[in-house]
PDB file of C-alpha atoms in Angstrom:
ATOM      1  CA  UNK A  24     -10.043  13.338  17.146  1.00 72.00           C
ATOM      2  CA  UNK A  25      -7.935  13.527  13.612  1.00 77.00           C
ATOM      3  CA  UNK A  26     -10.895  15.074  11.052  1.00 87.00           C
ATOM      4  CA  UNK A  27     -10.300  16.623   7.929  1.00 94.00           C
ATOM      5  CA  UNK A  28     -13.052  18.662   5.632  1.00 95.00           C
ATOM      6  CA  UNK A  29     -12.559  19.692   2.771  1.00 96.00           C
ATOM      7  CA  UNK A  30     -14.890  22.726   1.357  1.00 93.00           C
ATOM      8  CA  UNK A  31     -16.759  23.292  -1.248  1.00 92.00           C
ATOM      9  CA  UNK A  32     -18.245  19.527  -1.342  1.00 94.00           C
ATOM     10  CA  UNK A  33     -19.009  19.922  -4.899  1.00 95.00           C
ATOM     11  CA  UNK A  34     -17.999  22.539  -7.246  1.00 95.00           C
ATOM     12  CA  UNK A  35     -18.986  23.526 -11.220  1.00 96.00           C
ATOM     13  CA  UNK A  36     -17.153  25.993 -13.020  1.00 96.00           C
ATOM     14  CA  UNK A  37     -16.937  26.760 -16.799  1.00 96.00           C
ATOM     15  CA  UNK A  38     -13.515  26.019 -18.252  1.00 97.00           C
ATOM     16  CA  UNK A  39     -10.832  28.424 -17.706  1.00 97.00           C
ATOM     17  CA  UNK A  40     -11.565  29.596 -14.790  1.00 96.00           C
ATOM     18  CA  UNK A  41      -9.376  29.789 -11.411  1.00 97.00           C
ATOM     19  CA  UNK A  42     -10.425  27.890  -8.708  1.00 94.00           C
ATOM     20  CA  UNK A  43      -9.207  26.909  -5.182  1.00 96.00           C
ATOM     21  CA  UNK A  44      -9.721  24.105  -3.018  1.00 97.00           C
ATOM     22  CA  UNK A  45      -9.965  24.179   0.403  1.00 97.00           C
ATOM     23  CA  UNK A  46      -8.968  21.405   3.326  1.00 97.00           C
ATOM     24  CA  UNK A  47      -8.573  22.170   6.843  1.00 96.00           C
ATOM     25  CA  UNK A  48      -7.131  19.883   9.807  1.00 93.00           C
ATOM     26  CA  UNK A  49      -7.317  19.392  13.488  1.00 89.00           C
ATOM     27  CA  UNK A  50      -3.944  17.890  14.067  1.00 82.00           C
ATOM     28  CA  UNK A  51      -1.475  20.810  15.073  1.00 74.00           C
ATOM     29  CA  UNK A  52       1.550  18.962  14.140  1.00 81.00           C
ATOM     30  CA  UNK A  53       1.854  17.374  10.732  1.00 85.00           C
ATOM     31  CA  UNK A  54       4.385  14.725   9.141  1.00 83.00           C
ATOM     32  CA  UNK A  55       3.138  15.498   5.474  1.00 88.00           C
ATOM     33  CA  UNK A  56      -0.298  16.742   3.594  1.00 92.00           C
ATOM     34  CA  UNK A  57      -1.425  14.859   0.222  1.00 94.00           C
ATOM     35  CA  UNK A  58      -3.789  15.951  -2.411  1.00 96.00           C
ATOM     36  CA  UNK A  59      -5.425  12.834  -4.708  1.00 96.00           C
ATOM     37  CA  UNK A  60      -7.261  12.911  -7.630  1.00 96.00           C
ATOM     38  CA  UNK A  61      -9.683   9.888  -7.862  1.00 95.00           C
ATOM     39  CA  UNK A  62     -11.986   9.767 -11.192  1.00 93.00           C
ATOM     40  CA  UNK A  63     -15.504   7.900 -10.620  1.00 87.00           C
ATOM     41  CA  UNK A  64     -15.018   4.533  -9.573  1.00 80.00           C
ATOM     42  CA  UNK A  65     -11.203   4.977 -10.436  1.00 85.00           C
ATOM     43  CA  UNK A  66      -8.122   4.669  -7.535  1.00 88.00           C
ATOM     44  CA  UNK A  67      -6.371   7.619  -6.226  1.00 92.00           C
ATOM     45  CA  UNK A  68      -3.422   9.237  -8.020  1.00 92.00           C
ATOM     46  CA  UNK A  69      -1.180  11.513  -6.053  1.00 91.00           C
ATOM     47  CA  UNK A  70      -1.077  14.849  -6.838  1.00 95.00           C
ATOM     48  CA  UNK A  71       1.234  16.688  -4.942  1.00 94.00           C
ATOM     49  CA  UNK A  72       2.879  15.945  -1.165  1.00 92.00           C
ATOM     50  CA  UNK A  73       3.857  19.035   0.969  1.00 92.00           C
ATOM     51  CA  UNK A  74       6.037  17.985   3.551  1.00 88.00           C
ATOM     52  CA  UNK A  75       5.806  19.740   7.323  1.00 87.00           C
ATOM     53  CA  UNK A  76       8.957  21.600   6.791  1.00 89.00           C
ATOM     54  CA  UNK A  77       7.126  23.208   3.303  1.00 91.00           C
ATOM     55  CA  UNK A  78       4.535  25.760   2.360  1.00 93.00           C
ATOM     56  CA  UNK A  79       3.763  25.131  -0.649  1.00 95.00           C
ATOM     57  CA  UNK A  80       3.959  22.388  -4.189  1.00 95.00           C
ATOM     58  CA  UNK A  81       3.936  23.138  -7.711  1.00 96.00           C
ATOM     59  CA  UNK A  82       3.119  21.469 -10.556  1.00 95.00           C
ATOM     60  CA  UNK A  83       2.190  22.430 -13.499  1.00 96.00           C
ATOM     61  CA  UNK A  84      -1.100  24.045 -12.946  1.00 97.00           C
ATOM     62  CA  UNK A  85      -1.517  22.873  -9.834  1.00 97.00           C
ATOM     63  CA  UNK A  86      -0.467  25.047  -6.178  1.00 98.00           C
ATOM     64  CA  UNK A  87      -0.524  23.664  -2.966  1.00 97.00           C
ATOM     65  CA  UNK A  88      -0.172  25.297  -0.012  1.00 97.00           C
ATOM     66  CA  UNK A  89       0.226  24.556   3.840  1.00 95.00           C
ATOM     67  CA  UNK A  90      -0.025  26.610   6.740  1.00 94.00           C
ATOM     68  CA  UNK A  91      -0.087  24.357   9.958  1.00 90.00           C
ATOM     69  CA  UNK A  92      -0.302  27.186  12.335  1.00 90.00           C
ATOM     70  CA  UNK A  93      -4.076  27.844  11.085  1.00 92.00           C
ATOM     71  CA  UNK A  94      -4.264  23.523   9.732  1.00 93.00           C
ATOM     72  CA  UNK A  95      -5.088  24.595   6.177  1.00 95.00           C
ATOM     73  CA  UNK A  96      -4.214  23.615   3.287  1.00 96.00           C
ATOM     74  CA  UNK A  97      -5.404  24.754  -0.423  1.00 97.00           C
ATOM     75  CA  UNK A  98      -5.544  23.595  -4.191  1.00 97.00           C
ATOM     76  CA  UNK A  99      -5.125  25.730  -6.762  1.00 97.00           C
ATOM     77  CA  UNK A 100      -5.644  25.238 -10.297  1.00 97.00           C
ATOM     78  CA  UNK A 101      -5.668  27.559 -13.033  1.00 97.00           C
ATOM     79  CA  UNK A 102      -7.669  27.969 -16.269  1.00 97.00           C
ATOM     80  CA  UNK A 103      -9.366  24.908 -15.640  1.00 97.00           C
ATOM     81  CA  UNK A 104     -10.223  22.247 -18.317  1.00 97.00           C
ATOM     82  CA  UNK A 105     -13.006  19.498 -18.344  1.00 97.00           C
ATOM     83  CA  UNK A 106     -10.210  16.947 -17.890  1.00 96.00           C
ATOM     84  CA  UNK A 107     -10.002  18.378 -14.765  1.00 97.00           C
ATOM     85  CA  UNK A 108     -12.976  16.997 -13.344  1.00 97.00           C
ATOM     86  CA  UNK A 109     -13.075  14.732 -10.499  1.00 97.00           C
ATOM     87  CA  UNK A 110     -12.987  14.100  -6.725  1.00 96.00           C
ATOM     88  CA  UNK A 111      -9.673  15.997  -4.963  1.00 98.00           C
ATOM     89  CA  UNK A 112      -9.125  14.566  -1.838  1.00 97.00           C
ATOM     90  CA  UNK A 113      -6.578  15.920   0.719  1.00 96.00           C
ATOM     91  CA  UNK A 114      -4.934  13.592   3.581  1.00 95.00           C
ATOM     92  CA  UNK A 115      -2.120  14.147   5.899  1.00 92.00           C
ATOM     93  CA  UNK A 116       0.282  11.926   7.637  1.00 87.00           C
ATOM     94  CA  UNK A 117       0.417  12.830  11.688  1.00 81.00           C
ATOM     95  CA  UNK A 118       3.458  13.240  13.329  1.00 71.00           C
ATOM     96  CA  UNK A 119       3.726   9.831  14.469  1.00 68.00           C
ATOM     97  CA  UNK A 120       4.454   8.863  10.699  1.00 64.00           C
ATOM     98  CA  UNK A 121       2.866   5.637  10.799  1.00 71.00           C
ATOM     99  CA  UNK A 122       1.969   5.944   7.070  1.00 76.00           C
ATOM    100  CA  UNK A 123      -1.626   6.529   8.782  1.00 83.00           C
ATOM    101  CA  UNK A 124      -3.544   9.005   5.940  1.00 89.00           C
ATOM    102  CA  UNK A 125      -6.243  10.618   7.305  1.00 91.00           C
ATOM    103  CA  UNK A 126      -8.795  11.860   4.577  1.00 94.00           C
ATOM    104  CA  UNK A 127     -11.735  14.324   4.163  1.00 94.00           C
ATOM    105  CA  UNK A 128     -14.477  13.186   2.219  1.00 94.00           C
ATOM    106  CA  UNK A 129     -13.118  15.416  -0.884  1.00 95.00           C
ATOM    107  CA  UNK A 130     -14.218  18.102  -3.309  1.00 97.00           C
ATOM    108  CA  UNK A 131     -16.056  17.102  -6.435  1.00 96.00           C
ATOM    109  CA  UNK A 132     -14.799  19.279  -8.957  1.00 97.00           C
ATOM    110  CA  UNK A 133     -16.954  19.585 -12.768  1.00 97.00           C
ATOM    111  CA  UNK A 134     -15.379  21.688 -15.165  1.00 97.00           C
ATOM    112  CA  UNK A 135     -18.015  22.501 -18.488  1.00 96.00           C
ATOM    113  CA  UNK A 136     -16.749  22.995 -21.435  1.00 94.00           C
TER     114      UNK A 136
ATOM    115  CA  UNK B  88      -0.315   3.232 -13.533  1.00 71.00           C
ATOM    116  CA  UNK B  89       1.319   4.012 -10.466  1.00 77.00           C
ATOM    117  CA  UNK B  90       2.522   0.659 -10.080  1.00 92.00           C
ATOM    118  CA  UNK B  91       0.579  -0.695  -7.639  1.00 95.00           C
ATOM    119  CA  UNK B  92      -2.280  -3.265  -9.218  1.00 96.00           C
ATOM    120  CA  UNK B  93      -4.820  -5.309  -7.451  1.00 97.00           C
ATOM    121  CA  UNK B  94      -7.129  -7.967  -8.800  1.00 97.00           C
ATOM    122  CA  UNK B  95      -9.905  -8.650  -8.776  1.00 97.00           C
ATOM    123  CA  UNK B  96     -11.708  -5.407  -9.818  1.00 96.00           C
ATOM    124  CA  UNK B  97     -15.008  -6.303  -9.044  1.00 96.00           C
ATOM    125  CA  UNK B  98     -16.136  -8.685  -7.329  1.00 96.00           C
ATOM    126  CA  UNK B  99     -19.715  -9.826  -5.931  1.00 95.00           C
ATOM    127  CA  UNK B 100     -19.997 -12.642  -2.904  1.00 93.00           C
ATOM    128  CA  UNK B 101     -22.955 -13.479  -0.757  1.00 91.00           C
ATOM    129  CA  UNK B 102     -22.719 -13.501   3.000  1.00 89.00           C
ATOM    130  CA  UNK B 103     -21.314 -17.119   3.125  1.00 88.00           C
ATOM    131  CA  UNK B 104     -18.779 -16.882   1.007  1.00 89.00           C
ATOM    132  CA  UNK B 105     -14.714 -16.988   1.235  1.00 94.00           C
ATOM    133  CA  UNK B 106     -12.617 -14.458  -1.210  1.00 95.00           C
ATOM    134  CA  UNK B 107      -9.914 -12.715  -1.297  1.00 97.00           C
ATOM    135  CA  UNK B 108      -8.361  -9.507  -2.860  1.00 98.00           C
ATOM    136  CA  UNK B 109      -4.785  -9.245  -3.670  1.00 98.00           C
ATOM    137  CA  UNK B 110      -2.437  -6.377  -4.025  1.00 98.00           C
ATOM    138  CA  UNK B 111       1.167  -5.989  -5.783  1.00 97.00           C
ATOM    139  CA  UNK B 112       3.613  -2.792  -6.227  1.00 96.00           C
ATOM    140  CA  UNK B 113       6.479  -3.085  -8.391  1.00 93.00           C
ATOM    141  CA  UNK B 114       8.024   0.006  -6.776  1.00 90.00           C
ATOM    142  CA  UNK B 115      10.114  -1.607  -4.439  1.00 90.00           C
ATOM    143  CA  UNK B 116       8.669  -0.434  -1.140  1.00 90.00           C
ATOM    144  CA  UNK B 117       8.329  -2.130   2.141  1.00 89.00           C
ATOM    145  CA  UNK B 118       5.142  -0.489   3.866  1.00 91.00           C
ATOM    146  CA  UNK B 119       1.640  -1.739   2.572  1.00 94.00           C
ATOM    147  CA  UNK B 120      -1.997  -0.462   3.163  1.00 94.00           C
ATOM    148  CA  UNK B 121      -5.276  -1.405   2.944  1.00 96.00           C
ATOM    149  CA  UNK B 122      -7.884   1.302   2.817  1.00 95.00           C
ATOM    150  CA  UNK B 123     -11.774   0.892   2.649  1.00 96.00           C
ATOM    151  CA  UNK B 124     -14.102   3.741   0.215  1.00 94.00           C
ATOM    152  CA  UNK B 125     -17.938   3.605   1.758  1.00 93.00           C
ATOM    153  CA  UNK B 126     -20.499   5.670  -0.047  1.00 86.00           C
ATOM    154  CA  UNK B 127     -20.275   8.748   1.867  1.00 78.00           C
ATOM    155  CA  UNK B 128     -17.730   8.333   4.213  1.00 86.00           C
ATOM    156  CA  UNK B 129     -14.163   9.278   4.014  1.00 89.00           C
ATOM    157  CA  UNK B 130     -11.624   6.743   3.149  1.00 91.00           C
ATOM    158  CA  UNK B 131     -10.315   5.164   6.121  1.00 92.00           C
ATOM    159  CA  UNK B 132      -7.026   3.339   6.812  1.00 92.00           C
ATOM    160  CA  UNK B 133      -7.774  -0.580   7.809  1.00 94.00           C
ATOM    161  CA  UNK B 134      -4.370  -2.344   8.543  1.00 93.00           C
ATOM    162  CA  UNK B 135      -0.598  -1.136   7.873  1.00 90.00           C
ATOM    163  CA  UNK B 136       2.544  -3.341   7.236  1.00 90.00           C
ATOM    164  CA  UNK B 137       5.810  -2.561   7.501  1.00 83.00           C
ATOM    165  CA  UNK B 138       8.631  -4.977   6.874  1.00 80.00           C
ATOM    166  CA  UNK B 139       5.804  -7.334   6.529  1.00 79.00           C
ATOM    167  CA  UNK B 140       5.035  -6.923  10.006  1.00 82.00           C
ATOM    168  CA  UNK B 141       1.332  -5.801  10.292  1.00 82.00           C
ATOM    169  CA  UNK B 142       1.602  -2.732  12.396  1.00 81.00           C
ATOM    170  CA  UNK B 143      -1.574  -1.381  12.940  1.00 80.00           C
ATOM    171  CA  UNK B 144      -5.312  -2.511  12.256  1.00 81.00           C
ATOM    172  CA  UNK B 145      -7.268   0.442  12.914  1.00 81.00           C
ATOM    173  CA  UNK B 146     -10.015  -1.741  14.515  1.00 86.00           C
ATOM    174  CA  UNK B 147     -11.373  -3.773  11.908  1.00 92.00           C
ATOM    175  CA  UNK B 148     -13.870  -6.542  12.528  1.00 93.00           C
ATOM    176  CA  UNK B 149     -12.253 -10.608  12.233  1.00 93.00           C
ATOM    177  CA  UNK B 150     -13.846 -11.365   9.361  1.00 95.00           C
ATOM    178  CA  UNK B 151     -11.059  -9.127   7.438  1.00 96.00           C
ATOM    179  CA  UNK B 152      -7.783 -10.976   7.617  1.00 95.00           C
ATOM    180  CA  UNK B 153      -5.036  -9.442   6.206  1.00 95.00           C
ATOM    181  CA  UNK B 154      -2.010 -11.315   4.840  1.00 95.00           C
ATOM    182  CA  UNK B 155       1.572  -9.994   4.334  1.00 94.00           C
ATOM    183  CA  UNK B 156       3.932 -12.600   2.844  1.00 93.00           C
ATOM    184  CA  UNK B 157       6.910 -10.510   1.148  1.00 92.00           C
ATOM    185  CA  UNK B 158       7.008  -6.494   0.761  1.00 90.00           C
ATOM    186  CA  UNK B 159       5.700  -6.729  -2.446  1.00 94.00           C
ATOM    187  CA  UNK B 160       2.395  -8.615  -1.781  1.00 96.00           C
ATOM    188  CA  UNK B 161      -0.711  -8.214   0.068  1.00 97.00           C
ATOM    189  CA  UNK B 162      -3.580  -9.695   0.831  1.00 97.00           C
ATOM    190  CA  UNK B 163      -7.322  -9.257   2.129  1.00 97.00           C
ATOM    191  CA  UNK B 164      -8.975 -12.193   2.937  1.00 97.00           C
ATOM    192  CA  UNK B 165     -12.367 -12.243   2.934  1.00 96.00           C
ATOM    193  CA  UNK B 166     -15.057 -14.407   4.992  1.00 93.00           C
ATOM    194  CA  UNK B 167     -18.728 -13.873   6.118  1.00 93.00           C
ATOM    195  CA  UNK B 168     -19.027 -10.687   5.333  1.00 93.00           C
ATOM    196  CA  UNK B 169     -22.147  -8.112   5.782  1.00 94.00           C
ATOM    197  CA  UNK B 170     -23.934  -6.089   3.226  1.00 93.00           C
ATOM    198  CA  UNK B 171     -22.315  -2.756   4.974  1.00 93.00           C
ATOM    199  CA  UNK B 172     -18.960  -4.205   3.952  1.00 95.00           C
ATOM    200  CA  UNK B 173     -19.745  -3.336   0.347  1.00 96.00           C
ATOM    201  CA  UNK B 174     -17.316  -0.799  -0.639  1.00 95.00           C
ATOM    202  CA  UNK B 175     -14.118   0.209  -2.441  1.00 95.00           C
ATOM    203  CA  UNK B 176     -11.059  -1.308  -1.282  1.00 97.00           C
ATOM    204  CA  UNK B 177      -8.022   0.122  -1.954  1.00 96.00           C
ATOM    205  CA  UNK B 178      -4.202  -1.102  -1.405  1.00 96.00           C
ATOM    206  CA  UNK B 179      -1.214   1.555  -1.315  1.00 94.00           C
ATOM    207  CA  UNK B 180       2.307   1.557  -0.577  1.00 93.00           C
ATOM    208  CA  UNK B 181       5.245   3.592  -0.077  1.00 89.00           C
ATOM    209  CA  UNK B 182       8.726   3.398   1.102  1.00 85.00           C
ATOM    210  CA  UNK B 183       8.945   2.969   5.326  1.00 73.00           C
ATOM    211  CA  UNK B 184      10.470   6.345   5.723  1.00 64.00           C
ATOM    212  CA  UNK B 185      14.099   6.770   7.274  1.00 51.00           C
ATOM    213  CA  UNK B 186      13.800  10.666   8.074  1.00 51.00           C
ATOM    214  CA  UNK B 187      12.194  11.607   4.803  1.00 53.00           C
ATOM    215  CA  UNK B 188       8.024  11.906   3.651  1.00 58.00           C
ATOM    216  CA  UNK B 189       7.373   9.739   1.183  1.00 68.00           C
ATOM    217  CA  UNK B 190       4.576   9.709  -1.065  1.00 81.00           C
ATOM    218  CA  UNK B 191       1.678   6.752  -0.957  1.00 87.00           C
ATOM    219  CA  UNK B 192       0.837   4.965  -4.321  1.00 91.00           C
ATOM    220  CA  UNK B 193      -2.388   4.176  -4.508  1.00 93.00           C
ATOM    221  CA  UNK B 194      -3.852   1.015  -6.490  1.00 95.00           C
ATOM    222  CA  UNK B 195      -7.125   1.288  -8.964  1.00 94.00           C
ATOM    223  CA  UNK B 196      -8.773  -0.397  -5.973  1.00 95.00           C
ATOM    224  CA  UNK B 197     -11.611  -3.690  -5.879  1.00 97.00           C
ATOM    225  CA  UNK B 198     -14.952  -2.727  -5.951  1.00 96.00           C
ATOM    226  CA  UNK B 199     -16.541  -5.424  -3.869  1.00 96.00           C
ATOM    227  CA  UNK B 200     -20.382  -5.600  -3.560  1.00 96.00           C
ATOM    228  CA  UNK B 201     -21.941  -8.418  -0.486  1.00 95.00           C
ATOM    229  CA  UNK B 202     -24.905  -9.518  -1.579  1.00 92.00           C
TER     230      UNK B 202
END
């Protein structure tokens, strides 16, 4: 069965801080790995896309990595700011590449100012 | 904007009703999604088109009926549907990959309440 979680569920950290995201998979082989942002209510907006052949994304403040050996993936964002908050969801492509996302429920990120 | 926009944004029907949601991208792809939000569930994928050929429907009950005419439209028709149905309902599209990964663009979604 194709399952992704994604831990913490919910996270609040004061502003500035570090923080990683975790999302693991069960699928051994991989066509890509996505991470969304999606603001209350809101659509999703892509983030960054690591493809199979990759181990990691930048930009900006953002890191992704991907290790399909162990199906993991992470977020990183540095000194985070309150515009940061929102849900970060994380959804691959199998290796089939039928455009088929699978999602975890996502990470609901608060930042305080 | 990401280029993909779908109207309505909200919409509330009873049970007995007939609606539909429509989708657009102005990106120029050719592969088109629809993907349903539930309250505490994780999105999940409910039919794909490629070429405007629907390719997969990921077991969704008849009264969904998607509609592909050209690449750049898409629609969800919508008929006697259940409270349970009430949800987010999001269209996305990409380009049909030829041996590269291409991102999926997500629309702002419908929020569609049964009542």
């Amino acid at each position: 069965k194709q399952e992704v979680t994604q831990i913490p569920a919910a996270l609040s950290v004061p502003e500035g801080e570090n923080l990683v995201l975790n999302c693991s998979f069960t699928d051994s082989a991989i066509y890509n790995l996505q991470w969304f942002r999606q603001d209350p209510g809101k659509g999703l907006t892509s983030l960054l896309l690591i493809q199979s052949s990759q181990r990691e994304q930048t930009s900006g403040r953002l890191n992704a990595s991907l290790d399909k050996s162990s199906g993991r993936s992470t977020l990183y964002i540095a000194a985070s700011q309150p515009g940061d908050s929102a849900t970060y969801l994380c959804a691959y492509i199998g290796s089939s590449n039928t455009g088929k996302l699978i999602f975890g429920q996502g990470t609901t990120l608060q930042v305080k100012p | 904007e990401t280029g993909v926009t779908q109207t309505p944004r909200h919409l509330v029907m009873g049970m007995t009703n007939k609606k539909s949601l429509k989708c657009e991208q102005h990106l120029g792809h050719n592969a088109m999604y629809w993907y349903k939000q539930s309250a505490k569930k994780p999105l999940e994928l409910m039919f794909v088109y490629n070429f405007k050929e629907q390719t997969e429907n990921n077991s969704v009950p008849s009264r969904f009926s998607p509609e592909c005419p050209n690449s750049s439209h898409l629609f969800l028709h919508l008929h006697t549907l259940q409270p349970e149905d009430s949800a987010l309902y999001l269209c996305a599209s990409r380009q049909h990959p030829s041996g590269s990964s291409y991102e999926q663009y997500f629309g702002p979604g419908t929020r569609l309440t049964v009542t």
